[in-house]
Structure formats: structure tokens, C-alpha cells
Amino acid sequence: MNKVTRISKAVFPVAGLGTRFLPATKAQPKEMLPIVDRPLIQYAVEEAYAAGIRHMIFVTGRNKRAIEDHFDTAYELETELEASHKHELLSLVQTLSPEDMVCSYVRQPRSLGLGHAVLCAEHLVGQSPFAVLLADDLMTGTAEGPGVLTQMVTAFAQLGTSLLAVQEVPQDQVRRYGIVAGDSVTPHLIKVRQMVEKPSPENAPSRMGVAGRYILTPGVFDLIRNQPRGAGGEIQLTDGIAGLIATEGVHALLYEGKRFDCGSKEGFLEATVEFALKHPEVGEHFRTYLRGLPIPD
Ligand code: UTP
């Protein structure tokens, strides 16, 4: 039987507590924080849709109802917009969930870690390879090029192994990332030999940091299930991936594009400024505003 190399399902783990953004995330999901006018989760879902994925699986937790509502029909709002002839806004709201897109939701009862969150989606994923997108990593492809997940789906179709999105990170920032090391297959592709979670700069095997985009084979579920608790008592996805490196092989794709770590305040602000500057409605005004700001040294 041929190996399945098409990715049709994406898992969005959105059950984390978002403590770095308290108090903003006390009663609302971090993934609903907007960059200009779209919530983070919408950017991630649009990236998956553009990569050809139609089944979106959200691993949610307490206080995450807003995410389900965001992708659901909003009858009252739509009726109001229609009655007041606000057709552009109406279409904006309606096209957010295209008709051929299916959304499923599963709860992670406790924040036991990213690996555990992915495991919660197992029964919805089944036995096919799938994508995982962390919505707080906001990714942009190059200006005219494909999005980051599209680049990965294309590479996966050739490789058939699990695939991680990586970027080169500054030496003093390696402790914020999962870091991979391995052998270069092409200038953009690495056959991974080792992955370590948040190493100190002295112990980091390379500067290749993993961003929040993965394509995983279903073999990862047993590996996550059978591993002991990892760093911080959490069930880590990294430990499951380490198991895949040993059994099935894993590649890392040096993607083209940019990542904004919107789980941190700095990354969130950088994304807001860059997206605002490019925004068709407010970009010009915002540019003029920024230029006129007296920014002290
Ligand atoms: P993070 O550690 O960046 O998110 O997890 P967090 O825990 O929500 O944020 P902080 O660190 O407290 O500020 C990466 C992703 O994994 C999800 C998060 O929602 C986020 O998208 N996650 C994490 C889960 O779904 N479940 C978990 O148990 C842990």
C-alpha cells in the first residue's frame, strides 16, 4: 500500500494558560488576541486552509469558548449586517468559515503539556499524518511565496517523514526553543539526529530553533503515550518527536518567511506594528503616525 503523503487534518492546541499575557488572558484565550483586526487563531487556520487542509481540530480548555464561537455562524450579527446593508462586513464574517471547512473540538481537561494536548486529538486524527500549528507563532511566508505550512506540505509529499519548521536563531536565544541538529540534505532540509528542548547556549547542539509548525506521522501518539513526564512535569511533544527520530526518521525544513512569537509581549507588539504597516485600510495612516512619533533613545 502507498504511504499517505497528503495532509488533510490540522491540530491546533489552544488549551494553554497563556500566563505570559496575564491579566489579558484571565478570561479570554490568548489565541483570540488580535493582530490589527484578526485573532491569532484565524491567521493559523487561514495558513492551514491555504495549505489544502480542510479539517481543523482544536484542542481547547476552560475559557476557550470564544474560539468555537469565532468559527461558528453568528445569525444575529449576520442578520443585523444584512439589514443595514453592510455587505463587505457581512462577507468578511461569512467567509471566515468556508463551506468546505470542518471544525472539530476536543477538550484537554488539564494543561498537562503540548504533547498531552496533541494526544487528546488522536481519535479525531486517526491513522494519517497530520499538521500541528501553534497559533501563538504567527508565521508569514515571503511576500509572493507560499505560506510556511504550504512549504511544509510540499516537502512532506516528497519525504513522507515527520517534518519540523526551523529557523536559525541568535545564540543567546537558543534557550527559548527546541533546538535540532543533524545532517544537511539540501540547503533548506536537515535530516534530524537530535532534538533538545530549551538548551543553555553552551549545550545547544546548533542554532536551528523549532517554530510552531509540525507535520507528524501517527506513530507519534504511542510515543507520547508511553513516555514518562518530561521537563516541568509536563508531557512534552519534543520527547515524542525524539522517539520518532529514533524510529521513523524526522526532517527539519528551514522555511522561507518570518515568525512572530505572539505568546510573548515583544513578539506580539512587533507583529502588530508590521501587520499594521501592511494593512490596506490603516497602513498609510499608521506609517505617518509612526514617523511623527518622538521616540527617545
Ligand atoms: P505555550 O507554553 O507557549 O503556551 O504553549 P501557554 O502555556 O498557553 O503560555 P504561557 O507560557 O503560559 O504564557 C504552546 C502552545 O501549546 C498549547 C498552548 O495553547 C500554545 O498554543 N498548549 C500548551 C496546550 O494546548 N496545552 C498545554 O497543556 C500546554
Coordinates of C-alpha atoms and ligand atoms in Angstrom, one line a residue:
M1 CA 0.0 0.0 0.0
N2 CA 1.3 3.5 -0.8
K3 CA 2.2 5.7 2.1
V4 CA -0.3 8.6 2.7
T5 CA 1.6 11.9 1.8
R6 CA -1.4 14.2 1.7
I7 CA -2.2 16.2 4.8
S8 CA -5.9 16.7 5.3
K9 CA -6.1 17.5 9.1
A10 CA -4.6 20.1 11.3
V11 CA -4.4 20.1 15.1
F12 CA -4.5 23.5 16.9
P13 CA -3.5 23.1 20.6
V14 CA -5.1 26.1 22.2
A15 CA -5.6 24.8 25.8
G16 CA -2.5 26.5 27.3
L17 CA -3.0 29.1 30.1
G18 CA -1.3 32.0 28.4
T19 CA 0.3 33.1 31.7
R20 CA 2.8 35.5 29.9
F21 CA -0.2 37.6 28.8
L22 CA -2.0 37.9 32.1
P23 CA -4.2 39.7 33.0
A24 CA -5.3 39.9 29.3
T25 CA -5.7 36.2 29.2
K26 CA -7.5 35.7 32.5
A27 CA -10.9 35.4 30.9
Q28 CA -10.2 35.2 27.2
P29 CA -8.0 32.8 25.2
K30 CA -4.5 34.1 24.2
E31 CA -5.3 32.8 20.6
M32 CA -8.2 35.4 20.4
L33 CA -5.8 38.3 20.9
P34 CA -6.0 40.3 17.6
I35 CA -3.1 41.4 15.4
V36 CA -4.8 44.5 13.9
D37 CA -8.2 43.0 13.2
R38 CA -7.9 39.3 13.1
P39 CA -7.3 37.0 16.1
L40 CA -4.2 34.9 16.1
I41 CA -6.1 31.6 15.7
Q42 CA -7.6 32.9 12.4
Y43 CA -4.2 33.6 10.9
A44 CA -3.2 30.0 11.7
V45 CA -6.5 28.5 10.4
E46 CA -6.1 30.5 7.1
E47 CA -2.5 29.3 6.8
A48 CA -3.7 25.6 7.1
Y49 CA -6.6 26.2 4.7
A50 CA -4.2 27.7 2.1
A51 CA -2.1 24.6 2.5
G52 CA -5.1 22.5 1.3
I53 CA -6.2 21.3 4.8
R54 CA -10.0 21.2 5.4
H55 CA -10.4 19.5 8.7
M56 CA -9.4 21.8 11.6
I57 CA -9.2 20.1 15.0
F58 CA -9.0 22.4 18.1
V59 CA -7.7 21.1 21.4
T60 CA -9.4 23.6 23.8
G61 CA -9.7 24.0 27.5
R62 CA -11.6 26.2 30.0
N63 CA -12.2 29.8 28.9
K64 CA -11.8 28.9 25.2
R65 CA -15.5 29.1 24.1
A66 CA -14.7 32.3 22.1
I67 CA -12.7 30.2 19.7
E68 CA -15.6 27.9 18.9
D69 CA -17.9 30.9 18.5
H70 CA -15.4 32.6 16.2
F71 CA -15.6 29.8 13.6
D72 CA -19.4 29.3 14.1
T73 CA -22.3 31.0 12.3
A74 CA -23.3 34.2 14.0
Y75 CA -27.0 34.5 12.9
E76 CA -27.9 37.7 14.9
L77 CA -24.8 39.6 13.7
E78 CA -25.3 38.4 10.1
T79 CA -28.9 39.4 10.1
E80 CA -28.1 42.9 11.5
L81 CA -25.3 43.4 8.9
E82 CA -27.6 42.4 6.1
A83 CA -30.4 44.6 7.3
S84 CA -28.0 47.6 7.5
H85 CA -26.5 46.8 4.0
K86 CA -23.0 46.3 5.4
H87 CA -22.2 43.8 2.7
E88 CA -18.5 43.9 3.0
L89 CA -18.5 43.3 6.7
L90 CA -21.1 40.5 6.1
S91 CA -18.9 38.8 3.6
L92 CA -15.9 39.2 6.0
V93 CA -17.8 37.4 8.7
Q94 CA -19.2 34.7 6.4
T95 CA -16.0 33.8 4.6
L96 CA -14.2 33.2 7.8
S97 CA -15.5 29.6 7.8
P98 CA -15.6 28.4 4.2
E99 CA -18.3 25.8 3.5
D100 CA -15.8 23.1 2.8
M101 CA -14.0 23.6 6.1
V102 CA -14.9 21.2 9.0
C103 CA -14.1 22.2 12.6
S104 CA -13.9 19.7 15.5
Y105 CA -13.3 20.5 19.1
V106 CA -11.9 18.3 21.9
R107 CA -11.1 19.4 25.4
Q108 CA -7.8 18.9 27.2
P109 CA -9.1 18.7 30.8
R110 CA -5.8 19.9 32.4
S111 CA -2.9 21.8 30.9
L112 CA -0.5 18.8 31.1
G113 CA 1.7 20.0 28.2
L114 CA 1.8 20.3 24.5
G115 CA 2.4 16.5 23.9
H116 CA -0.7 15.7 26.0
A117 CA -2.7 18.3 24.1
V118 CA -1.8 16.6 20.8
L119 CA -2.6 13.2 22.2
C120 CA -6.1 14.5 23.1
A121 CA -6.7 14.8 19.3
E122 CA -5.7 11.2 18.5
H123 CA -9.2 9.9 18.0
L124 CA -10.1 12.7 15.6
V125 CA -6.8 12.4 13.7
G126 CA -6.8 8.7 13.2
Q127 CA -4.0 6.9 11.3
S128 CA -2.9 9.5 8.8
P129 CA -0.1 12.1 9.0
F130 CA -1.3 15.5 10.3
A131 CA -0.2 19.1 10.8
V132 CA 0.2 20.8 14.2
L133 CA 0.0 24.6 14.3
L134 CA 0.7 26.7 17.4
A135 CA -1.4 29.8 16.8
D136 CA 0.8 32.0 19.0
D137 CA 3.6 31.6 16.5
L138 CA 2.3 33.9 13.7
M139 CA 4.1 32.9 10.5
T140 CA 4.4 34.7 7.2
G141 CA 5.8 33.3 4.0
T142 CA 7.8 35.5 1.7
A143 CA 5.9 38.4 0.0
E144 CA 4.9 36.4 -3.1
G145 CA 5.8 32.9 -2.0
P146 CA 3.7 30.2 -0.3
G147 CA 2.9 30.2 3.4
V148 CA 5.1 28.2 5.8
L149 CA 2.7 25.3 6.2
T150 CA 2.3 25.1 2.4
Q151 CA 6.1 24.8 2.1
M152 CA 6.0 22.0 4.6
V153 CA 3.1 20.1 3.0
T154 CA 5.0 20.3 -0.3
A155 CA 8.2 19.0 1.3
F156 CA 6.3 16.2 3.1
A157 CA 4.8 14.9 -0.1
Q158 CA 8.4 14.2 -1.2
L159 CA 9.8 12.9 2.1
G160 CA 7.0 11.1 3.9
T161 CA 8.7 11.5 7.3
S162 CA 7.7 13.8 10.1
L163 CA 8.8 17.4 9.5
L164 CA 9.6 20.3 11.7
A165 CA 9.8 24.0 10.7
V166 CA 13.1 25.5 11.8
Q167 CA 14.8 28.8 11.6
E168 CA 18.3 30.0 12.7
V169 CA 18.1 31.8 16.0
P170 CA 20.7 34.0 17.8
Q171 CA 23.0 32.1 20.1
D172 CA 21.7 34.0 23.2
Q173 CA 18.1 32.9 22.4
V174 CA 18.5 29.2 22.0
R175 CA 17.2 28.6 25.5
R176 CA 13.7 29.7 24.3
Y177 CA 13.5 27.0 21.6
G178 CA 13.5 23.3 20.9
I179 CA 16.9 23.0 19.0
V180 CA 17.6 20.4 16.3
A181 CA 20.9 19.2 14.9
G182 CA 21.5 16.8 12.0
D183 CA 22.9 16.4 8.5
S184 CA 22.1 18.8 5.7
V185 CA 20.2 17.1 2.8
T186 CA 19.8 20.3 0.8
P187 CA 20.4 23.9 1.8
H188 CA 16.9 24.0 3.2
L189 CA 16.5 20.5 4.6
I190 CA 18.1 18.7 7.5
K191 CA 17.8 15.1 8.4
V192 CA 17.4 15.4 12.2
R193 CA 19.7 13.4 14.5
Q194 CA 18.9 15.2 17.8
M195 CA 16.4 17.5 19.3
V196 CA 16.7 19.1 22.7
E197 CA 14.2 21.3 24.5
K198 CA 15.4 24.8 25.6
P199 CA 19.1 24.1 26.0
S200 CA 21.6 26.6 27.5
P201 CA 23.7 28.4 24.9
E202 CA 26.8 26.3 26.0
N203 CA 25.0 23.0 25.5
A204 CA 23.0 23.8 22.3
P205 CA 23.9 21.4 19.5
S206 CA 23.1 24.1 16.9
R207 CA 21.2 27.3 16.4
M208 CA 18.3 25.7 14.5
G209 CA 15.2 26.6 16.5
V210 CA 11.9 24.8 16.0
A211 CA 8.9 27.1 15.2
G212 CA 5.3 26.2 16.0
R213 CA 4.6 24.2 12.8
Y214 CA 4.9 20.4 12.6
I215 CA 3.8 17.6 10.3
L216 CA 3.7 14.4 12.3
T217 CA 3.1 10.8 11.5
P218 CA 0.5 9.0 13.6
G219 CA 3.4 6.9 15.2
V220 CA 3.9 9.9 17.5
F221 CA 0.8 9.1 19.5
D222 CA 2.2 5.8 21.0
L223 CA 5.5 7.5 21.7
I224 CA 3.8 10.4 23.6
R225 CA 1.5 8.0 25.5
N226 CA 4.4 5.8 26.6
Q227 CA 6.9 8.4 27.7
P228 CA 7.5 9.5 31.2
R229 CA 6.7 13.1 32.2
G230 CA 9.3 15.4 30.8
A231 CA 10.7 18.9 31.8
G232 CA 8.4 20.7 34.3
G233 CA 6.3 17.6 34.9
E234 CA 4.6 18.2 31.5
I235 CA 4.0 15.7 28.7
Q236 CA 6.3 17.2 26.1
L237 CA 5.8 17.0 22.3
T238 CA 9.6 17.2 22.0
D239 CA 10.0 13.8 23.7
G240 CA 7.6 12.2 21.3
I241 CA 9.5 13.7 18.4
A242 CA 12.8 12.4 19.8
G243 CA 11.2 9.0 19.7
L244 CA 10.3 9.5 16.0
I245 CA 13.9 10.4 15.2
A246 CA 14.9 7.1 16.6
T247 CA 12.2 5.0 14.9
E248 CA 10.9 6.5 11.7
G249 CA 13.2 9.5 11.0
V250 CA 12.4 13.2 11.1
H251 CA 13.4 16.1 8.8
A252 CA 13.6 19.8 9.5
L253 CA 12.7 22.4 6.9
L254 CA 14.5 25.8 7.0
Y255 CA 11.4 27.6 5.9
E256 CA 11.3 30.8 3.9
G257 CA 9.5 33.6 5.8
K258 CA 9.2 35.0 9.3
R259 CA 8.0 34.0 12.7
F260 CA 6.5 36.3 15.3
D261 CA 6.4 34.9 18.8
C262 CA 3.0 36.3 19.7
G263 CA 3.0 34.3 23.0
S264 CA 5.4 37.0 24.2
K265 CA 4.7 40.7 24.6
E266 CA 7.6 41.7 22.4
G267 CA 6.7 39.4 19.5
F268 CA 3.1 40.4 19.8
L269 CA 4.0 44.1 19.5
E270 CA 6.4 43.5 16.6
A271 CA 3.7 41.6 14.7
T272 CA 1.1 44.4 15.4
V273 CA 3.5 47.0 14.0
E274 CA 4.5 45.1 10.9
F275 CA 0.9 43.9 10.1
A276 CA -0.5 47.4 10.7
L277 CA 2.1 48.9 8.3
K278 CA 1.0 46.4 5.6
H279 CA -2.8 46.7 6.3
P280 CA -4.7 48.1 3.3
E281 CA -7.0 50.1 5.4
V282 CA -4.8 51.6 8.1
G283 CA -1.3 51.1 6.8
E284 CA -0.7 54.5 5.3
H285 CA -2.1 56.4 8.3
F286 CA -0.1 54.2 10.7
R287 CA 3.1 54.8 8.8
T288 CA 2.6 58.6 9.0
Y289 CA 1.8 58.3 12.7
L290 CA 4.9 56.2 13.4
R291 CA 7.1 58.7 11.5
G292 CA 5.8 61.6 13.6
L293 CA 6.4 59.9 16.9
P294 CA 9.1 61.5 19.1
I295 CA 10.9 58.2 20.0
P296 CA 13.6 58.9 22.7
D297 CA 16.9 56.9 22.5
Ligands
UTP1 P1 3.0 27.8 25.5 O1 3.7 27.3 26.6 O2 3.6 28.7 24.5 O3 1.6 28.4 25.8 O4 2.5 26.5 24.6 P2 0.9 28.7 27.2 O5 1.2 27.7 28.2 O6 -0.5 29.0 26.8 O7 1.5 30.1 27.5 P3 2.4 30.7 28.7 O8 3.8 30.1 28.5 O9 1.7 30.2 30.0 O10 2.4 32.2 28.5 C1 2.5 26.4 23.2 C2 1.1 26.1 22.7 O11 0.7 24.8 23.2 C3 -0.6 25.0 23.8 C4 -0.8 26.5 24.0 O12 -2.2 26.8 24.0 C5 0.1 27.1 23.0 O13 -0.7 27.3 21.8 N1 -0.7 24.1 25.0 C6 0.3 24.2 25.9 C7 -1.8 23.3 25.1 O14 -2.8 23.3 24.3 N2 -1.9 22.6 26.3 C8 -0.9 22.6 27.2 O15 -1.1 21.8 28.2 C9 0.2 23.4 27.0

